[in-house]
Amino acid sequence: MSAPLRIALAGLGTVGAGVINLLERNGGLITRRAGRPIEIVAVCARDRSKDRGIDLSRYPWEDDMTLLAGRADVDVVVELVGGSDGPALALARRTLAAGKGLVTANKAMIAHHGMELAEAAEQAGNGAGAPLKFEAAVAGGIPVLKGLREGVAANDVARVYGILNGTCNYILSTMERSGRDFAEVLGEAQALGYAEADPAFDIEGIDAAHKLAILAALAFGSRIDFGAVETTGITRIRAADIAQAEALGYVIRLIGLAEGAASQGGLFQRVQPCLVPLEHPLAAVDGATNAVVIEGNFAGRLLFQGAGAGDGPTASAVVADLIDIARGVDTAPFSVPVEALEARGPADPGNRLGRTYLRFNVTDRPGVLAEITAAMRDAGVSIESLIQEGRPEEGGEVLVVLVTHEGPESAVIQALELLQGSDSVIEPPLVMPLLA
Ligand code: NDP
Ligand code: HSE
């Protein structure tokens, strides 16, 4: 039997505790498959006395996590602390500078600093290189990065899209089923360990944007460009939108979508709530489940689906990376060396064609509908259906929901610009594309 792969765990929260649990329960089979044991030689978190539901007495405790990188008995540091910068980034930099491997579930850090860290991994050990792996950073337990790096390596990928945030999906699908309130359901997702330390990252779409930026880099061989991801979260979705979508034959899901076939020029990256037709496979994706669709020019449409968050699934992806390192699997973090990744500018979204759901909150008075429809007419937007919710009292607030025929996004944007400043439209309209 070869020497063990010696790992240090930084962070013993939901994912860190899950990794210990998995390594303890499946140790025998992991050793057989990896060809050698994976041994935890150090652990670190903020509070040593916290009850984590696991017995930590057999693992040496390190108070200062930055020291993990310099320890002679550590081959790989597993960073499960979180945060794009701060202690997690400092640890990652030190680890790679020390020529050691780094495994992380930290999508925020990879989305912001992935290029720098991948370069550091290439140069580590005086050019010998060190492994940098982050399968758990995107879609929890689903091996979608491996799918892109290995499974569809022969394809020109046209687009990659899907449900990338378990918390949002849990909230939307629970609201849909139960009619319950947004805030109450968010609390439940937090209690289940799905949400980020700051749940605004989930509900504002930022977490999904981190994951989409990583997916896009792998799918299109481009440098990560997180700043170019157009991002809208789910905070403005009301029970009324969910009901209207259902009446139209749709569900609402937060979708991350990237398009960037080599022939296309710019890269399109967007996270936004969308209306998903009931017959689409993504419409049936419930709870904290994630699902990613990859469209390759030879593989066709592939659907990867599974648990996108939580201790067990995320630990599964972290340990799969460790097994790869133990086996000596040495694929570049972004498939190709960093210098071979292309810098693609953003694509112009105005040229995109599609149907759109628009919800207006308006003051109920004569002429409001005419004002909205006139703006649509003047911008060249063709209306497929228009629904006005019941009338509470004259002068009160009503919802007007409108679905457009297929047309360019730029026309819808122009129509909304024409309505800006209207004293009948109470708040900016909610705009959701219909997923085709
Ligand atoms: P938690 O908040 O549950 O755990 C974070 C851990 O980091 C805690 O153990 C905390 O210590 C420790 N920590 C924080 N700051 C420090 C510090 N300065 N020094 C030492 N330890 C520190 O987070 P999760 O386990 O949920 O997430 C970890 C990472 O995995 C994040 O990057 C997250 O985005 C990612 N991820 C999470 C998923 C999930 O389902 N939860 C899924 C996929 C990825 P203490 O416990 O003592 O406070
Ligand atoms: N907060 C994230 C989610 C965890 O809800 O999807 C998994 O990345």
Coordinates of C-alpha atoms and ligand atoms in Angstrom, one line a residue:
M1 CA 0.0 0.0 0.0
S2 CA 1.4 3.5 -0.9
A3 CA 1.9 6.2 1.6
P4 CA -1.3 8.0 2.8
L5 CA -2.4 11.3 1.3
R6 CA -2.1 13.6 4.3
I7 CA -4.8 16.3 4.4
A8 CA -5.5 19.3 6.7
L9 CA -9.1 20.5 7.0
A10 CA -9.7 24.2 7.4
G11 CA -13.3 24.8 8.3
L12 CA -15.5 22.3 10.2
G13 CA -18.9 23.7 9.5
T14 CA -21.6 22.0 7.3
V15 CA -19.2 20.8 4.7
G16 CA -16.1 20.2 6.8
A17 CA -18.0 18.1 9.3
G18 CA -19.5 16.3 6.3
V19 CA -16.0 15.5 4.9
I20 CA -14.9 14.0 8.2
N21 CA -18.1 11.9 8.5
L22 CA -17.7 10.6 4.9
L23 CA -14.0 9.8 5.3
E24 CA -14.8 7.9 8.5
R25 CA -17.7 6.0 7.1
N26 CA -16.4 5.1 3.7
G27 CA -12.6 5.0 4.6
G28 CA -12.2 1.4 3.4
L29 CA -13.7 1.8 0.0
I30 CA -12.0 5.1 -0.5
T31 CA -8.6 3.6 0.3
R32 CA -9.2 0.8 -2.2
R33 CA -10.3 3.2 -4.9
A34 CA -7.6 5.8 -4.3
G35 CA -4.9 3.2 -4.0
R36 CA -3.9 4.6 -0.6
P37 CA -5.5 6.0 2.5
I38 CA -6.6 9.6 2.9
E39 CA -5.5 10.6 6.4
I40 CA -6.6 13.7 8.2
V41 CA -3.5 15.1 10.0
A42 CA -4.8 18.5 11.1
V43 CA -8.2 20.2 11.6
C44 CA -9.0 23.9 12.2
A45 CA -12.0 26.1 12.8
R46 CA -12.7 29.2 14.9
D47 CA -14.2 27.6 18.0
R48 CA -12.6 24.5 19.4
S49 CA -15.3 23.9 21.9
K50 CA -18.2 23.9 19.5
D51 CA -20.3 20.7 19.3
R52 CA -20.2 19.7 15.7
G53 CA -21.8 16.3 16.1
I54 CA -18.6 14.5 15.3
D55 CA -15.7 13.3 17.5
L56 CA -12.7 15.4 16.8
S57 CA -10.5 14.0 19.6
R58 CA -8.5 11.9 17.2
Y59 CA -7.5 14.7 14.9
P60 CA -4.7 17.2 15.8
W61 CA -6.2 20.7 16.2
E62 CA -4.4 23.8 14.7
D63 CA -5.4 27.1 16.1
D64 CA -4.1 29.3 13.3
M65 CA -5.3 28.0 9.9
T66 CA -2.6 29.8 7.9
L67 CA -0.1 27.5 9.6
L68 CA -1.6 24.5 7.9
A69 CA 0.0 25.4 4.6
G70 CA 3.5 25.3 6.0
R71 CA 3.3 22.0 7.9
A72 CA 5.7 19.4 6.6
D73 CA 3.2 16.6 7.3
V74 CA 0.5 18.0 5.1
D75 CA 0.2 17.2 1.3
V76 CA -3.2 18.8 0.6
V77 CA -5.1 21.6 2.3
V78 CA -8.9 21.4 2.1
E79 CA -10.3 24.9 2.4
L80 CA -13.9 24.8 3.7
V81 CA -14.1 28.2 5.4
G82 CA -15.7 30.3 2.7
G83 CA -15.5 34.0 1.6
S84 CA -13.9 35.3 -1.6
D85 CA -11.1 37.0 0.2
G86 CA -9.8 37.2 3.8
P87 CA -8.5 34.1 5.6
A88 CA -9.7 31.6 2.9
L89 CA -7.8 33.4 0.1
A90 CA -4.7 33.9 2.3
L91 CA -4.7 30.1 3.1
A92 CA -5.2 29.2 -0.6
R93 CA -2.3 31.4 -1.7
R94 CA 0.0 30.1 1.1
T95 CA -0.9 26.5 0.3
L96 CA 0.0 26.8 -3.4
A97 CA 3.1 28.9 -2.7
A98 CA 4.2 26.0 -0.4
G99 CA 3.8 23.6 -3.4
K100 CA 0.9 21.7 -1.7
G101 CA -2.4 20.7 -3.3
L102 CA -5.5 22.7 -2.6
V103 CA -9.1 21.4 -2.6
T104 CA -11.9 23.9 -2.0
A105 CA -15.7 24.2 -2.1
N106 CA -15.4 28.0 -2.2
K107 CA -17.1 29.2 -5.4
A108 CA -16.8 32.9 -4.3
M109 CA -13.0 32.6 -4.1
I110 CA -12.7 30.7 -7.4
A111 CA -15.0 33.1 -9.2
H112 CA -13.0 36.1 -8.0
H113 CA -9.5 34.7 -7.9
G114 CA -9.6 31.5 -9.9
M115 CA -7.2 32.7 -12.6
E116 CA -4.6 33.8 -10.1
L117 CA -4.9 30.6 -8.1
A118 CA -4.7 28.4 -11.2
E119 CA -1.6 30.2 -12.3
A120 CA -0.1 29.8 -8.8
A121 CA -1.0 26.1 -9.0
E122 CA 0.8 25.8 -12.4
Q123 CA 3.9 27.5 -11.0
A124 CA 3.9 25.8 -7.6
G125 CA 6.9 23.7 -6.6
N126 CA 9.3 25.6 -9.0
G127 CA 7.1 24.8 -12.0
A128 CA 6.4 21.2 -11.1
G129 CA 2.7 22.2 -10.4
A130 CA 0.4 21.5 -7.6
P131 CA -3.2 20.3 -7.8
L132 CA -6.0 22.8 -7.5
K133 CA -9.5 21.2 -7.4
F134 CA -13.0 22.7 -6.7
E135 CA -15.6 20.2 -7.9
A136 CA -17.8 21.0 -4.8
A137 CA -17.8 24.7 -5.7
V138 CA -20.4 24.2 -8.4
A139 CA -23.7 22.3 -7.9
G140 CA -22.7 20.4 -4.7
G141 CA -22.6 16.7 -5.2
I142 CA -23.1 16.8 -9.0
P143 CA -19.8 16.0 -10.9
V144 CA -20.5 18.7 -13.5
L145 CA -17.0 20.2 -13.6
K146 CA -15.6 16.7 -14.3
G147 CA -18.4 16.3 -16.9
L148 CA -17.2 19.5 -18.7
R149 CA -13.5 18.9 -18.2
E150 CA -13.5 15.2 -19.2
G151 CA -16.9 13.9 -20.4
V152 CA -17.6 16.6 -23.1
A153 CA -14.0 17.5 -23.7
A154 CA -14.4 16.7 -27.4
N155 CA -17.4 19.0 -27.9
D156 CA -17.8 22.6 -28.9
V157 CA -20.3 23.6 -26.2
A158 CA -23.0 26.0 -27.3
R159 CA -24.6 26.7 -24.0
V160 CA -24.6 25.6 -20.4
Y161 CA -27.5 26.5 -18.1
G162 CA -29.4 25.3 -15.1
I163 CA -30.5 25.6 -11.5
L164 CA -27.3 26.5 -9.6
N165 CA -28.5 27.5 -6.2
G166 CA -30.2 25.1 -3.8
T167 CA -31.4 27.7 -1.4
C168 CA -33.3 29.6 -4.1
N169 CA -34.7 26.5 -5.6
Y170 CA -35.8 25.3 -2.2
I171 CA -37.5 28.6 -1.5
L172 CA -39.3 28.8 -4.9
S173 CA -40.4 25.2 -5.0
T174 CA -41.6 25.4 -1.4
M175 CA -43.5 28.6 -1.9
E176 CA -45.0 27.0 -5.0
R177 CA -46.2 23.9 -3.1
S178 CA -47.3 25.5 0.1
G179 CA -48.1 29.1 -0.7
R180 CA -45.9 30.1 2.2
D181 CA -44.1 33.3 2.7
F182 CA -40.6 34.0 1.4
A183 CA -39.0 34.9 4.7
E184 CA -40.3 31.9 6.5
V185 CA -39.0 29.5 3.8
L186 CA -35.6 31.2 3.7
G187 CA -35.2 30.5 7.5
E188 CA -35.9 26.8 6.8
A189 CA -33.3 26.6 4.0
Q190 CA -30.8 28.2 6.4
A191 CA -31.6 25.7 9.2
L192 CA -31.1 22.9 6.7
G193 CA -27.5 24.1 6.0
Y194 CA -28.1 25.1 2.4
A195 CA -27.7 28.8 2.6
E196 CA -24.4 30.8 2.6
A197 CA -23.2 32.4 5.8
D198 CA -24.8 35.6 4.4
P199 CA -28.0 34.3 2.7
A200 CA -28.1 37.5 0.6
F201 CA -25.5 35.7 -1.6
D202 CA -28.1 33.1 -2.3
I203 CA -31.3 35.2 -2.8
E204 CA -29.6 38.0 -4.7
G205 CA -28.3 35.5 -7.2
I206 CA -24.6 36.1 -6.4
D207 CA -23.9 32.5 -5.4
A208 CA -25.4 31.2 -8.7
A209 CA -23.4 33.9 -10.6
H210 CA -20.2 32.6 -8.9
K211 CA -21.0 29.1 -10.1
L212 CA -22.0 30.2 -13.6
A213 CA -18.8 32.1 -14.1
I214 CA -16.8 29.0 -13.2
L215 CA -19.0 26.8 -15.5
A216 CA -18.6 29.2 -18.4
A217 CA -14.8 29.3 -18.1
L218 CA -14.7 25.5 -18.3
A219 CA -17.4 25.2 -21.0
F220 CA -16.0 27.8 -23.3
G221 CA -12.2 27.8 -22.5
S222 CA -12.4 31.4 -21.4
R223 CA -11.0 33.3 -18.5
I224 CA -13.4 33.7 -15.6
D225 CA -15.3 37.0 -15.9
F226 CA -17.5 37.2 -12.9
G227 CA -18.0 40.9 -13.3
A228 CA -19.7 40.3 -16.7
V229 CA -22.5 38.0 -15.2
E230 CA -25.7 39.9 -15.3
T231 CA -27.3 39.0 -12.0
T232 CA -30.9 39.3 -10.6
G233 CA -32.1 37.4 -7.6
I234 CA -35.5 36.1 -6.4
T235 CA -36.3 38.7 -3.7
R236 CA -39.0 40.4 -5.8
I237 CA -40.9 37.3 -6.6
R238 CA -44.4 37.3 -5.0
A239 CA -46.8 34.5 -4.5
A240 CA -48.9 36.2 -7.2
D241 CA -46.1 35.7 -9.8
I242 CA -45.9 32.0 -8.9
A243 CA -49.7 31.7 -9.3
Q244 CA -49.7 33.6 -12.6
A245 CA -46.8 31.5 -13.9
E246 CA -48.7 28.3 -12.9
A247 CA -51.9 29.6 -14.7
L248 CA -49.7 30.1 -17.9
G249 CA -48.2 26.6 -17.6
Y250 CA -44.9 27.5 -16.1
V251 CA -42.9 27.4 -12.8
I252 CA -40.4 30.0 -11.7
R253 CA -36.8 28.9 -11.3
L254 CA -33.6 30.9 -10.8
I255 CA -31.6 30.0 -13.9
G256 CA -28.0 30.7 -14.7
L257 CA -27.3 30.6 -18.4
A258 CA -24.1 31.0 -20.4
E259 CA -23.7 31.0 -24.2
G260 CA -20.4 31.2 -26.0
A261 CA -19.9 28.9 -28.9
A262 CA -16.6 29.6 -30.5
S263 CA -18.4 31.2 -33.6
Q264 CA -20.3 33.6 -31.4
G265 CA -17.7 36.1 -30.4
G266 CA -18.7 37.5 -27.0
L267 CA -19.8 35.5 -24.0
F268 CA -23.3 35.8 -22.6
Q269 CA -23.7 35.1 -18.9
R270 CA -26.8 35.8 -16.9
V271 CA -28.5 34.7 -13.7
Q272 CA -32.2 35.6 -13.5
P273 CA -35.5 34.1 -12.4
C274 CA -37.2 32.6 -15.5
L275 CA -40.5 31.0 -16.4
V276 CA -39.8 27.4 -17.1
P277 CA -42.4 25.4 -19.1
L278 CA -43.9 22.6 -17.1
E279 CA -42.7 20.0 -19.7
H280 CA -39.1 21.2 -19.4
P281 CA -36.9 18.9 -17.3
L282 CA -35.8 21.8 -15.1
A283 CA -39.5 22.5 -14.1
A284 CA -39.5 19.2 -12.1
V285 CA -36.4 20.1 -10.1
D286 CA -37.5 20.6 -6.5
G287 CA -36.1 21.5 -3.2
A288 CA -32.3 22.0 -2.9
T289 CA -31.7 20.0 -6.0
N290 CA -29.5 21.5 -8.7
A291 CA -29.6 20.6 -12.4
V292 CA -27.2 21.6 -15.2
V293 CA -27.8 21.3 -18.9
I294 CA -24.8 21.1 -21.2
E295 CA -25.3 21.3 -24.9
G296 CA -22.4 19.9 -26.9
N297 CA -22.2 19.8 -30.7
F298 CA -21.6 16.0 -30.7
A299 CA -22.9 14.8 -27.3
G300 CA -26.2 16.7 -27.7
R301 CA -28.1 17.8 -24.6
L302 CA -26.9 16.4 -21.3
L303 CA -28.7 16.9 -18.0
F304 CA -26.8 16.6 -14.7
Q305 CA -29.1 16.6 -11.7
G306 CA -28.7 16.0 -8.0
A307 CA -28.3 17.5 -4.6
G308 CA -26.7 21.0 -5.0
A309 CA -26.1 21.7 -1.3
G310 CA -25.9 20.1 2.1
D311 CA -23.2 18.3 4.0
G312 CA -23.3 14.8 2.4
P313 CA -23.4 15.7 -1.3
T314 CA -20.9 18.5 -1.0
A315 CA -18.5 16.3 1.0
S316 CA -18.9 13.7 -1.7
A317 CA -17.5 16.1 -4.3
V318 CA -14.7 17.3 -2.0
V319 CA -13.6 13.7 -1.3
A320 CA -13.8 12.8 -5.0
D321 CA -11.2 15.6 -5.7
L322 CA -9.0 14.1 -2.9
I323 CA -9.3 10.7 -4.5
D324 CA -8.2 12.1 -7.8
I325 CA -5.2 13.7 -6.2
A326 CA -4.4 10.4 -4.4
R327 CA -4.6 8.6 -7.7
G328 CA -2.3 11.1 -9.4
V329 CA -5.0 12.4 -11.8
D330 CA -3.5 15.7 -12.9
T331 CA -5.9 17.7 -15.2
A332 CA -5.5 21.4 -15.4
P333 CA -8.1 23.2 -13.2
F334 CA -9.6 24.9 -16.2
S335 CA -8.8 22.1 -18.6
V336 CA -6.0 24.0 -20.3
P337 CA -3.2 26.2 -19.0
V338 CA -4.3 29.6 -17.9
E339 CA -2.4 31.4 -20.7
A340 CA -4.4 29.3 -23.2
L341 CA -7.8 30.6 -21.9
E342 CA -9.4 33.3 -24.0
A343 CA -10.5 36.7 -22.8
R344 CA -13.9 37.0 -24.3
G345 CA -15.9 40.2 -24.0
P346 CA -19.6 40.1 -23.0
A347 CA -22.1 39.4 -25.8
D348 CA -24.7 42.1 -26.6
P349 CA -27.9 40.8 -24.8
G350 CA -30.1 43.2 -26.8
N351 CA -29.8 40.9 -29.9
R352 CA -31.3 37.9 -28.0
L353 CA -34.7 36.7 -29.1
G354 CA -37.3 35.5 -26.6
R355 CA -40.6 35.8 -24.9
T356 CA -40.9 37.8 -21.7
Y357 CA -43.1 37.9 -18.6
L358 CA -43.6 41.4 -17.3
R359 CA -45.4 42.2 -14.0
F360 CA -46.4 45.8 -13.4
N361 CA -47.7 47.1 -10.1
V362 CA -50.0 50.0 -11.2
T363 CA -52.4 52.4 -9.7
D364 CA -55.8 51.3 -10.8
R365 CA -57.2 54.2 -12.8
P366 CA -58.6 54.7 -16.3
G367 CA -55.9 54.7 -19.0
V368 CA -53.2 52.7 -17.2
L369 CA -53.5 49.7 -19.5
A370 CA -53.5 51.9 -22.5
E371 CA -50.3 53.6 -21.3
I372 CA -48.6 50.2 -20.9
T373 CA -49.8 48.8 -24.2
A374 CA -48.9 52.0 -26.0
A375 CA -45.3 51.8 -24.8
M376 CA -45.2 48.2 -26.0
R377 CA -46.6 49.2 -29.4
D378 CA -44.2 52.2 -29.7
A379 CA -41.2 49.9 -28.9
G380 CA -42.4 47.2 -31.3
V381 CA -43.2 44.6 -28.6
S382 CA -46.0 42.3 -29.6
I383 CA -48.2 41.2 -26.7
E384 CA -49.3 37.5 -26.4
S385 CA -51.4 37.8 -23.3
L386 CA -52.4 40.4 -20.7
I387 CA -54.0 39.8 -17.4
Q388 CA -55.1 42.3 -14.8
E389 CA -55.7 41.0 -11.3
G390 CA -59.1 41.9 -9.6
R391 CA -59.9 45.4 -8.6
P392 CA -59.6 46.0 -4.8
E393 CA -60.8 49.6 -4.9
E394 CA -60.5 52.5 -7.4
G395 CA -57.1 54.1 -7.1
G396 CA -55.7 51.1 -5.3
E397 CA -52.8 48.9 -6.5
V398 CA -53.3 46.2 -9.0
L399 CA -51.0 43.8 -10.8
V400 CA -50.9 43.7 -14.6
V401 CA -49.1 40.7 -16.1
L402 CA -48.1 40.7 -19.7
V403 CA -46.4 38.0 -21.8
T404 CA -44.8 39.0 -25.0
H405 CA -44.5 37.2 -28.3
E406 CA -41.0 36.3 -29.3
G407 CA -38.9 39.4 -30.1
P408 CA -35.6 41.1 -29.3
E409 CA -34.8 41.9 -25.7
S410 CA -33.8 45.4 -26.8
A411 CA -37.4 46.1 -27.7
V412 CA -38.7 45.1 -24.2
I413 CA -36.0 47.3 -22.7
Q414 CA -37.0 50.2 -24.9
A415 CA -40.7 49.8 -23.8
L416 CA -39.7 49.8 -20.2
E417 CA -37.7 53.0 -20.7
L418 CA -40.8 54.6 -22.3
L419 CA -42.7 53.8 -19.1
Q420 CA -40.0 55.2 -16.8
G421 CA -41.4 58.2 -14.9
S422 CA -45.0 57.1 -15.4
D423 CA -46.9 58.0 -12.2
S424 CA -49.2 55.0 -12.7
V425 CA -46.4 52.4 -12.5
I426 CA -45.7 52.1 -8.8
E427 CA -42.4 50.1 -8.8
P428 CA -40.0 48.9 -11.5
P429 CA -41.7 46.0 -13.4
L430 CA -40.5 42.5 -12.7
V431 CA -39.1 41.1 -15.9
M432 CA -38.6 37.3 -16.4
P433 CA -37.7 35.6 -19.6
L434 CA -39.5 32.4 -20.7
L435 CA -37.0 29.7 -20.9
A436 CA -37.0 28.1 -24.4
Ligands
NDP1 P1 -20.0 27.0 7.5 O1 -20.3 28.4 7.8 O2 -20.9 26.0 8.0 O3 -18.6 26.6 8.0 C1 -17.5 27.5 7.9 C2 -16.4 26.9 8.8 O4 -15.2 27.8 8.7 C3 -16.7 26.9 10.3 O5 -16.3 25.7 10.9 C4 -15.9 28.1 10.9 O6 -15.5 27.9 12.2 C5 -14.7 28.1 10.0 N1 -14.1 29.4 10.0 C6 -14.6 30.6 9.6 N2 -13.6 31.5 9.7 C7 -12.5 30.9 10.2 C8 -11.2 31.4 10.5 N3 -10.9 32.7 10.4 N4 -10.3 30.5 10.9 C9 -10.7 29.2 11.1 N5 -11.9 28.7 10.8 C10 -12.8 29.6 10.3 O7 -19.8 26.9 5.9 P2 -20.2 25.7 5.0 O8 -19.6 24.5 5.5 O9 -21.6 25.7 4.6 O10 -19.4 26.2 3.7 C11 -18.0 26.1 3.5 C12 -17.6 26.4 2.1 O11 -18.3 25.4 1.2 C13 -18.1 27.8 1.6 O12 -17.1 28.2 0.7 C14 -19.4 27.5 0.9 O13 -19.7 28.4 -0.1 C15 -19.1 26.1 0.3 N6 -20.2 25.3 -0.1 C16 -21.2 25.0 0.9 C17 -22.2 24.2 0.6 C18 -23.3 23.9 1.6 O14 -24.2 23.2 1.2 N7 -23.2 24.4 2.8 C19 -22.3 23.5 -0.7 C20 -21.2 23.8 -1.6 C21 -20.2 24.7 -1.3 P3 -16.6 27.7 13.5 O15 -17.4 26.5 13.1 O16 -15.7 27.5 14.6 O17 -17.3 28.9 13.5
HSE2 N1 -25.7 28.2 -0.7 C1 -25.5 27.3 -1.7 C2 -26.8 26.9 -2.4 C3 -24.7 26.1 -1.3 O1 -27.8 27.1 -1.7 O2 -26.8 26.3 -3.5 C4 -24.3 25.2 -2.4 O3 -23.3 25.8 -3.2

